[in-house]
Amino acid sequence: MTKCSFPSNSPPPSSILIIGSGVFGLSTAYALARRDVFSRTSITVVDRAAGDSSNCDPVFPARDASSIDSSRIIRSDYADPAYTALAAEAQKQWRKSDCPDDLGAEGRYTESGLVLVADDIPSQSPAQSPPAAKKGAPPAQQQKAKKNGLGYVRASWESVVALSAHDPELASRIRELPDAAAIRDAVGTGGSSGSWGYLNGCAGWADAEKSMSWLYERVLRTGRVEFIKGTVTSLVHGDRTVTGAMLSDGRTLSADLVVLATGAWTASLLDLSGQATATGQVLAYMDISEEEEQQLAKMPTLLNLTTGLFIIPPSNRVLKIARHAYGYLNPTDLATAPLLPSSDTPDSDEPWTISYPLTAASDPALSIPNEGAAALRQALREMIPLPALHDRPFSSTRLCWYTDTAAGDFIISYHPHYDGLFVATGGSGHGFKFMPVLGDKIVDSIEGRCPAEFREKWAWKGTTQVRSVWDPVATEDGSRGGEPGLILAEELRKPDHAT
């Protein structure tokens, strides 16, 4: 059985080491630093944070972390009422903007509204195909989808309607969009997408990089957290206990409790077989004129959950087009296997393979595959019919790396085999919006008080068996578009990939 907390008859850990300073790690550090029960606990955050080019100071989080970007959708629109309620709790904080110090102030949050849509007829294979079957994934991962985009959007509408019963403002700002004409009218650009959906006027978007800087500054203000720049290469452990982390420069950091919050890099340190897989998602940015920005100033975010394609309203004369999809896998053989579910070693001599993030930090020339660029172009033409934009070159592109779980649930749990190890990962492309409340929920779970509605969802679901073959998972909650099982290297080798 998974250990649920530090021993009830013992004091809190005297030291906690958080590996990773993305939204999971940084929010956890902030919550720990503000909680009386940990007032005598030393708190350390270590991350592979790169130095700012203008000085030698480290920057947290690392620039290629999924938490860092120009924008992230902030919504309470979920097919699962538990996430709807938690996102609504977080959104109360996002909407605060009266004082400069409030989270939503100074351009960190913009309430543009969200048009959430889907197509009546799902595309041919993505929502119905085994997620990686054609790429040779093991039979265990060749599962069928239980939901599609339209089913997700309808369930999300029901969740938001139920939430609005206790929120008059929300009730006044949501409406069903029963057909393409209604969707076009709500979007207001002359473009459209999907055949059914709804408008939630209480949703918006956040400047992710500014928001993470806001959170980092608040962690520093506590005076309780030490930040260390370093790349963790392995967890230090015995047969039953994790005691710290080894860094690439040979240093060892020790702690009574290690919180692993390394996002898409987690599987290189800890076996997540059958639980989570790193997937690369395509984003593109386009420079636009002041006049073009004014033409689009009143548009809501438009997200189609059948295709996964979405566009967020422009800011600072930059337009972002992206896709929330099955994403690309990047199978990579590790030199050393990660910490396994028990002290056993793999029976096979085959290399340990995971999907490992490939980012511009390690390959400055990296661009997105042509398959992804073509999809983003199609979204642009469909959603924003301004001809001057349709063939304009992207100013930049990026692969954003998710940590996908099968149901899109987070993993927030003590490890069942190793004392002293707590895991906080599995954002599945939707964790950022919970930033104002996520750290407190994680620390509640560290104390053994995980919210009842999330105990099963966030529980460790791995086995004690050492796997024999690579077994990537795909998120099959109905929210993903695109084609499943795409291998990044294969797609990049195809001609004319994006520029």
XYZ file of C-alpha atoms in Angstrom:
499
model
C 0.000 0.000 0.000
C 1.225 3.501 -0.818
C 2.600 5.341 2.178
C 0.229 8.290 2.674
C 2.273 10.727 4.782
C 5.202 11.188 7.083
C 4.614 9.084 10.228
C 1.744 10.478 12.280
C 3.664 10.121 15.525
C 6.793 11.793 14.163
C 7.601 15.435 13.432
C 7.556 16.711 9.842
C 10.681 16.101 7.761
C 13.599 18.242 8.875
C 14.556 18.770 5.235
C 12.683 18.623 1.920
C 14.329 18.619 -1.491
C 12.115 19.571 -4.458
C 13.522 18.544 -7.818
C 12.102 20.822 -10.499
C 10.878 24.424 -10.393
C 8.006 24.270 -12.854
C 4.419 24.833 -11.806
C 4.297 21.648 -9.687
C 7.633 22.210 -7.938
C 7.472 25.972 -7.428
C 3.891 25.965 -6.156
C 4.838 23.175 -3.727
C 7.783 25.193 -2.417
C 5.523 28.205 -1.885
C 2.901 26.185 -0.026
C 5.488 24.485 2.196
C 7.143 27.796 3.055
C 3.857 29.303 4.204
C 2.601 26.381 6.286
C 3.283 26.439 10.026
C 3.770 22.702 10.324
C 6.905 23.002 8.160
C 8.274 26.112 9.883
C 11.371 24.220 11.041
C 11.838 22.301 7.797
C 14.614 23.368 5.431
C 13.305 23.599 1.862
C 15.558 23.329 -1.189
C 14.648 23.520 -4.877
C 17.067 22.216 -7.488
C 16.602 22.616 -11.221
C 18.645 22.593 -14.402
C 17.858 26.330 -14.706
C 19.876 28.061 -17.388
C 21.628 31.352 -16.709
C 20.156 34.521 -18.172
C 22.264 35.755 -21.091
C 22.419 39.229 -19.528
C 24.089 37.963 -16.358
C 25.277 34.789 -14.707
C 22.327 34.349 -12.395
C 20.268 31.168 -12.795
C 16.685 31.520 -13.992
C 13.872 29.398 -12.582
C 12.143 27.514 -14.151
C 14.377 26.484 -17.044
C 13.473 28.288 -20.269
C 12.319 25.117 -22.023
C 10.000 24.018 -19.206
C 6.349 23.616 -20.195
C 5.450 26.248 -17.584
C 7.202 28.948 -19.626
C 5.307 30.431 -22.556
C 3.491 33.537 -23.749
C 0.051 32.183 -22.877
C -1.916 29.371 -21.288
C -5.690 28.872 -21.294
C -7.321 29.473 -17.908
C -10.690 27.708 -17.757
C -12.946 25.685 -15.504
C -14.243 23.712 -18.495
C -13.734 20.028 -17.748
C -15.683 16.870 -18.441
C -14.794 15.824 -14.885
C -16.673 17.901 -12.253
C -13.836 17.473 -9.738
C -11.394 19.300 -12.000
C -14.094 21.840 -12.889
C -14.495 22.720 -9.211
C -10.743 22.868 -8.578
C -10.159 25.030 -11.657
C -12.952 27.374 -10.537
C -11.201 27.687 -7.173
C -7.962 28.581 -8.934
C -9.710 31.013 -11.239
C -10.852 33.124 -8.298
C -7.178 33.898 -7.753
C -6.438 34.460 -11.441
C -9.216 37.046 -11.640
C -7.841 39.174 -8.799
C -6.274 42.295 -10.302
C -7.105 45.263 -8.063
C -3.569 45.568 -6.720
C -0.328 45.282 -8.740
C 0.686 42.394 -6.504
C -2.446 40.370 -7.338
C -1.867 37.354 -9.564
C -4.140 38.591 -12.337
C -2.712 42.125 -12.465
C -0.139 43.683 -14.793
C -1.108 41.596 -17.799
C -0.704 38.229 -16.130
C -4.361 37.306 -16.739
C -6.779 38.408 -19.464
C -10.427 37.367 -19.425
C -11.150 36.973 -23.125
C -13.670 34.136 -22.866
C -13.404 30.641 -24.309
C -15.305 29.042 -27.174
C -14.986 25.285 -26.659
C -16.142 23.228 -29.648
C -15.933 19.846 -31.334
C -16.925 18.238 -34.614
C -20.001 16.057 -34.982
C -18.005 13.368 -36.770
C -14.611 12.728 -35.175
C -11.709 12.490 -37.558
C -11.018 9.011 -38.897
C -8.573 7.451 -36.510
C -7.227 9.665 -33.729
C -10.044 9.273 -31.234
C -10.640 5.656 -32.083
C -7.238 4.183 -32.905
C -4.813 2.540 -30.511
C -2.554 5.406 -29.475
C 0.724 3.947 -30.706
C -0.164 0.658 -32.365
C 1.272 1.452 -35.773
C 4.589 2.339 -34.165
C 4.928 -1.014 -32.436
C 3.794 -0.144 -28.946
C 3.148 -3.088 -26.607
C -0.340 -4.623 -26.585
C -1.030 -3.170 -23.126
C -1.093 0.301 -24.636
C -3.235 -0.518 -27.659
C -6.378 0.538 -25.853
C -9.457 2.030 -27.498
C -10.663 5.522 -26.717
C -13.713 5.704 -24.475
C -14.531 9.304 -25.400
C -14.204 11.678 -28.303
C -13.994 15.434 -28.532
C -17.714 15.986 -28.863
C -18.444 13.794 -25.847
C -15.880 15.702 -23.819
C -17.293 19.106 -24.778
C -20.862 18.031 -23.958
C -19.761 16.696 -20.567
C -17.798 19.889 -19.953
C -20.904 21.957 -20.761
C -22.860 19.960 -18.194
C -20.133 20.538 -15.574
C -20.052 24.279 -16.204
C -23.855 24.530 -16.152
C -23.879 22.711 -12.804
C -21.206 25.081 -11.491
C -23.192 28.093 -12.697
C -26.139 27.097 -10.492
C -24.151 28.584 -7.592
C -22.501 31.398 -9.553
C -24.870 33.997 -11.059
C -22.084 35.756 -12.966
C -21.015 32.517 -14.619
C -24.629 31.691 -15.416
C -24.999 35.028 -17.208
C -21.849 34.528 -19.283
C -22.233 31.020 -20.686
C -24.319 30.008 -23.661
C -24.688 27.025 -25.932
C -23.512 27.340 -29.537
C -25.652 24.773 -31.371
C -24.187 25.088 -34.865
C -21.367 26.517 -36.966
C -23.182 29.823 -37.495
C -23.526 30.373 -33.747
C -19.875 29.486 -33.242
C -18.826 31.944 -35.958
C -20.888 34.677 -34.342
C -19.337 34.030 -30.914
C -15.759 33.992 -32.278
C -16.232 37.300 -34.055
C -13.339 36.999 -36.505
C -15.425 35.776 -39.409
C -13.898 32.339 -38.844
C -15.194 29.268 -37.079
C -14.392 25.708 -36.117
C -16.454 22.729 -35.018
C -20.162 22.037 -35.295
C -21.290 22.281 -31.648
C -19.968 23.893 -28.526
C -20.460 26.704 -26.068
C -19.077 30.041 -24.920
C -17.758 30.558 -21.400
C -17.220 34.282 -20.969
C -15.585 33.776 -17.569
C -12.575 31.937 -19.023
C -9.390 33.583 -20.207
C -5.662 33.170 -20.634
C -2.540 33.834 -18.601
C 0.907 35.017 -19.577
C 2.653 31.899 -18.318
C 6.161 33.291 -18.096
C 5.053 36.421 -16.223
C 2.928 34.288 -13.895
C 5.796 31.943 -13.063
C 8.020 34.956 -12.393
C 5.317 36.274 -10.045
C 5.294 32.950 -8.191
C 9.095 32.713 -8.068
C 9.323 36.181 -6.535
C 6.838 35.197 -3.843
C 8.807 32.080 -3.006
C 11.939 34.206 -2.652
C 10.115 36.676 -0.410
C 9.381 33.956 2.133
C 13.092 33.694 2.827
C 12.524 30.006 3.452
C 13.615 28.366 0.195
C 17.121 27.785 -1.117
C 17.474 27.482 -4.904
C 20.289 25.428 -6.416
C 21.211 25.302 -10.068
C 22.101 21.783 -11.115
C 21.098 18.863 -13.301
C 19.902 15.860 -11.340
C 21.167 12.645 -12.928
C 19.816 10.100 -10.439
C 18.052 9.621 -7.138
C 20.177 8.487 -4.208
C 18.522 5.489 -2.586
C 18.803 2.278 -0.643
C 16.602 -0.795 -0.931
C 13.593 0.945 0.587
C 14.447 4.633 0.981
C 15.290 7.606 -1.217
C 17.689 9.957 0.550
C 18.538 12.596 -2.026
C 19.751 13.332 -5.531
C 23.022 13.138 -7.437
C 23.933 16.073 -9.698
C 25.864 15.950 -12.953
C 28.825 17.735 -11.354
C 29.146 15.045 -8.696
C 27.419 16.896 -5.866
C 24.913 15.034 -3.710
C 21.912 16.760 -2.170
C 20.364 14.944 0.794
C 16.948 15.330 2.421
C 14.451 13.492 4.587
C 11.837 13.879 1.843
C 12.426 14.218 -1.891
C 9.622 15.683 -4.006
C 10.055 14.746 -7.653
C 8.411 17.461 -9.777
C 10.383 17.180 -13.000
C 7.540 17.145 -15.521
C 8.353 15.561 -18.872
C 11.862 14.676 -17.643
C 10.555 12.538 -14.748
C 10.839 9.178 -16.504
C 14.612 9.615 -16.809
C 14.840 9.539 -12.997
C 11.933 7.287 -11.969
C 10.205 4.471 -13.799
C 6.762 5.668 -14.900
C 6.000 2.646 -17.067
C 2.309 2.367 -17.802
C 1.624 5.658 -16.004
C 3.016 8.604 -17.943
C 4.809 9.447 -21.175
C 6.429 12.652 -22.425
C 4.839 13.982 -25.614
C 5.873 16.966 -27.717
C 3.140 19.409 -28.714
C 3.409 21.957 -31.523
C 3.188 25.714 -30.998
C 3.828 28.520 -33.467
C 4.026 32.276 -33.131
C 3.355 34.895 -35.784
C 4.187 38.578 -35.718
C 1.215 40.758 -36.601
C 0.653 44.470 -37.026
C -1.025 46.791 -34.552
C -3.986 47.060 -36.929
C -4.288 43.267 -37.175
C -4.140 42.953 -33.405
C -6.960 45.453 -33.079
C -9.048 43.435 -35.538
C -8.649 40.384 -33.281
C -8.737 42.175 -29.934
C -12.206 41.004 -28.964
C -11.927 37.374 -30.038
C -12.161 34.655 -27.377
C -9.809 31.725 -27.237
C -11.118 29.114 -29.681
C -10.368 25.459 -28.911
C -11.580 22.495 -30.964
C -11.246 19.268 -28.983
C -11.748 17.043 -32.018
C -8.662 18.386 -33.744
C -6.958 19.760 -30.640
C -6.243 23.004 -32.502
C -6.614 26.340 -30.758
C -5.805 30.024 -31.068
C -5.391 32.422 -28.152
C -6.093 36.131 -28.663
C -2.953 38.051 -29.681
C -0.898 40.163 -27.331
C 2.093 42.440 -27.914
C 1.550 41.987 -31.656
C 2.150 38.237 -31.493
C -0.432 35.581 -32.380
C -0.108 32.046 -31.014
C -1.496 28.965 -32.756
C -1.173 25.568 -31.074
C -2.468 22.023 -30.808
C -3.484 20.001 -27.739
C -2.928 16.576 -29.257
C -1.566 13.098 -28.825
C 1.752 14.732 -29.628
C 5.066 13.283 -30.737
C 6.996 10.548 -28.990
C 10.786 10.769 -28.837
C 12.028 7.242 -27.988
C 15.441 7.584 -26.374
C 17.694 4.940 -24.871
C 19.024 5.883 -21.445
C 22.589 5.112 -20.481
C 21.333 4.027 -17.057
C 17.876 2.809 -16.082
C 15.892 5.129 -13.797
C 14.879 4.191 -10.266
C 12.722 1.114 -10.702
C 9.529 0.178 -8.829
C 11.525 -2.078 -6.546
C 15.173 -2.831 -5.949
C 15.049 -5.435 -8.735
C 16.970 -4.948 -11.959
C 15.572 -5.469 -15.481
C 15.700 -9.054 -16.719
C 16.509 -7.904 -20.236
C 19.815 -6.542 -21.486
C 17.902 -4.253 -23.831
C 18.464 -0.511 -23.260
C 15.934 1.347 -21.140
C 13.798 3.418 -23.514
C 11.646 6.414 -22.652
C 10.175 9.325 -24.564
C 12.640 12.091 -23.690
C 12.042 15.794 -24.375
C 13.932 17.350 -27.267
C 13.942 21.132 -26.959
C 15.708 24.155 -28.377
C 17.897 24.179 -25.271
C 19.705 21.099 -26.569
C 19.103 21.752 -30.296
C 18.851 25.482 -31.092
C 17.969 24.670 -34.720
C 14.977 22.554 -33.725
C 11.711 23.336 -35.514
C 8.358 21.591 -35.607
C 7.562 18.837 -38.135
C 5.713 19.658 -41.336
C 2.732 17.601 -40.159
C 2.257 19.879 -37.175
C 2.956 23.083 -39.096
C 0.366 22.143 -41.720
C -2.237 21.553 -39.021
C -1.521 24.941 -37.454
C -1.807 26.611 -40.851
C -5.178 24.966 -41.385
C -6.371 26.216 -37.995
C -5.265 29.738 -38.867
C -7.172 29.710 -42.155
C -10.284 28.269 -40.553
C -10.396 30.288 -37.347
C -9.066 33.664 -38.550
C -9.912 34.303 -42.212
C -7.543 37.244 -42.667
C -5.773 36.390 -45.947
C -2.691 38.432 -45.074
C -1.932 36.013 -42.220
C -2.449 32.703 -43.943
C 0.940 32.336 -45.627
C 2.944 34.652 -43.411
C 5.994 32.865 -41.999
C 5.947 31.882 -38.369
C 8.304 34.070 -36.358
C 9.172 31.046 -34.198
C 7.966 27.545 -33.381
C 8.314 25.341 -30.360
C 7.724 21.864 -29.036
C 6.079 22.007 -25.613
C 6.508 18.767 -23.668
C 3.561 17.335 -21.760
C 3.731 14.570 -19.158
C 0.702 12.580 -20.313
C -1.205 10.063 -18.210
C -3.840 7.680 -19.550
C -6.834 9.546 -18.104
C -5.247 12.995 -17.932
C -5.041 12.759 -14.134
C -2.064 14.113 -12.216
C 0.246 11.847 -10.226
C 0.471 13.309 -6.712
C 1.494 10.496 -4.401
C 4.094 8.920 -2.202
C 5.985 6.164 -3.969
C 4.694 2.766 -2.783
C 8.131 1.162 -2.509
C 10.517 3.946 -1.503
C 10.102 5.874 1.732
C 11.176 9.467 1.460
C 9.977 9.890 -2.143
C 6.926 11.899 -3.166
C 5.950 12.305 -6.820
C 4.178 15.367 -8.245
C 3.877 15.194 -12.017
C 1.562 14.122 -14.845
C 0.276 17.582 -15.780
C -1.087 16.136 -19.055
C -1.144 19.534 -20.699
C -3.609 21.126 -18.290
C -1.768 21.600 -14.990
C -0.702 25.240 -15.317
C -4.147 26.792 -14.733
C -4.192 25.276 -11.223
C -1.056 27.194 -10.177
C -2.789 29.243 -7.428
C -4.100 26.126 -5.652
C -1.912 23.262 -6.869
C 0.867 23.643 -4.318
C -1.549 23.582 -1.400
C -3.191 20.406 -2.738
C 0.208 18.779 -3.139
C 1.255 19.725 0.401
C -2.116 18.527 1.713
C -1.285 15.195 0.077
C 2.196 15.177 1.615
C 0.471 15.571 4.993
C -1.857 12.667 4.154
C -4.887 14.862 3.458
C -5.341 14.495 -0.285
C -8.814 15.799 -1.252
C -11.237 12.879 -1.260
C -12.350 13.513 -4.831
C -8.767 13.163 -6.065
C -7.448 10.268 -3.975
C -7.957 7.689 -6.689
C -7.312 10.053 -9.583
C -3.924 11.190 -8.276
C -2.852 7.863 -6.761
C 0.263 5.998 -7.862
C -0.915 3.434 -10.404
C 2.302 1.643 -11.259
C 3.052 -1.959 -10.470
C 5.939 -3.517 -8.596
C 6.936 -5.456 -11.712
C 9.932 -4.344 -13.754
C 8.857 -3.885 -17.335
C 10.520 -5.771 -20.176
C 9.649 -3.460 -23.085
C 8.888 0.211 -23.616
C 5.212 0.882 -22.910
C 4.187 4.489 -23.634
C 0.720 5.646 -22.628
C -1.584 8.064 -24.417
C -4.182 10.346 -22.873
C -7.583 8.996 -23.842
C -9.977 11.330 -22.058
C -11.516 12.629 -25.287
C -9.612 15.914 -25.244
C -6.833 15.037 -27.703
C -6.654 15.666 -31.434
C -4.104 14.823 -34.080
C -2.734 11.427 -35.002
C -1.592 9.072 -32.228
C 1.775 7.361 -32.172
C 3.814 9.822 -34.235
C 7.570 9.521 -33.738
C 9.304 12.876 -33.665
C 12.491 11.822 -35.472
C 10.499 10.234 -38.292
C 8.354 13.330 -38.725
C 11.376 15.643 -38.698
C 13.005 13.578 -41.454
C 10.071 14.168 -43.762
C 10.745 16.932 -46.304
C 9.774 20.561 -45.936
C 9.283 20.566 -42.194
C 8.206 23.846 -40.697
C 10.141 27.085 -40.893
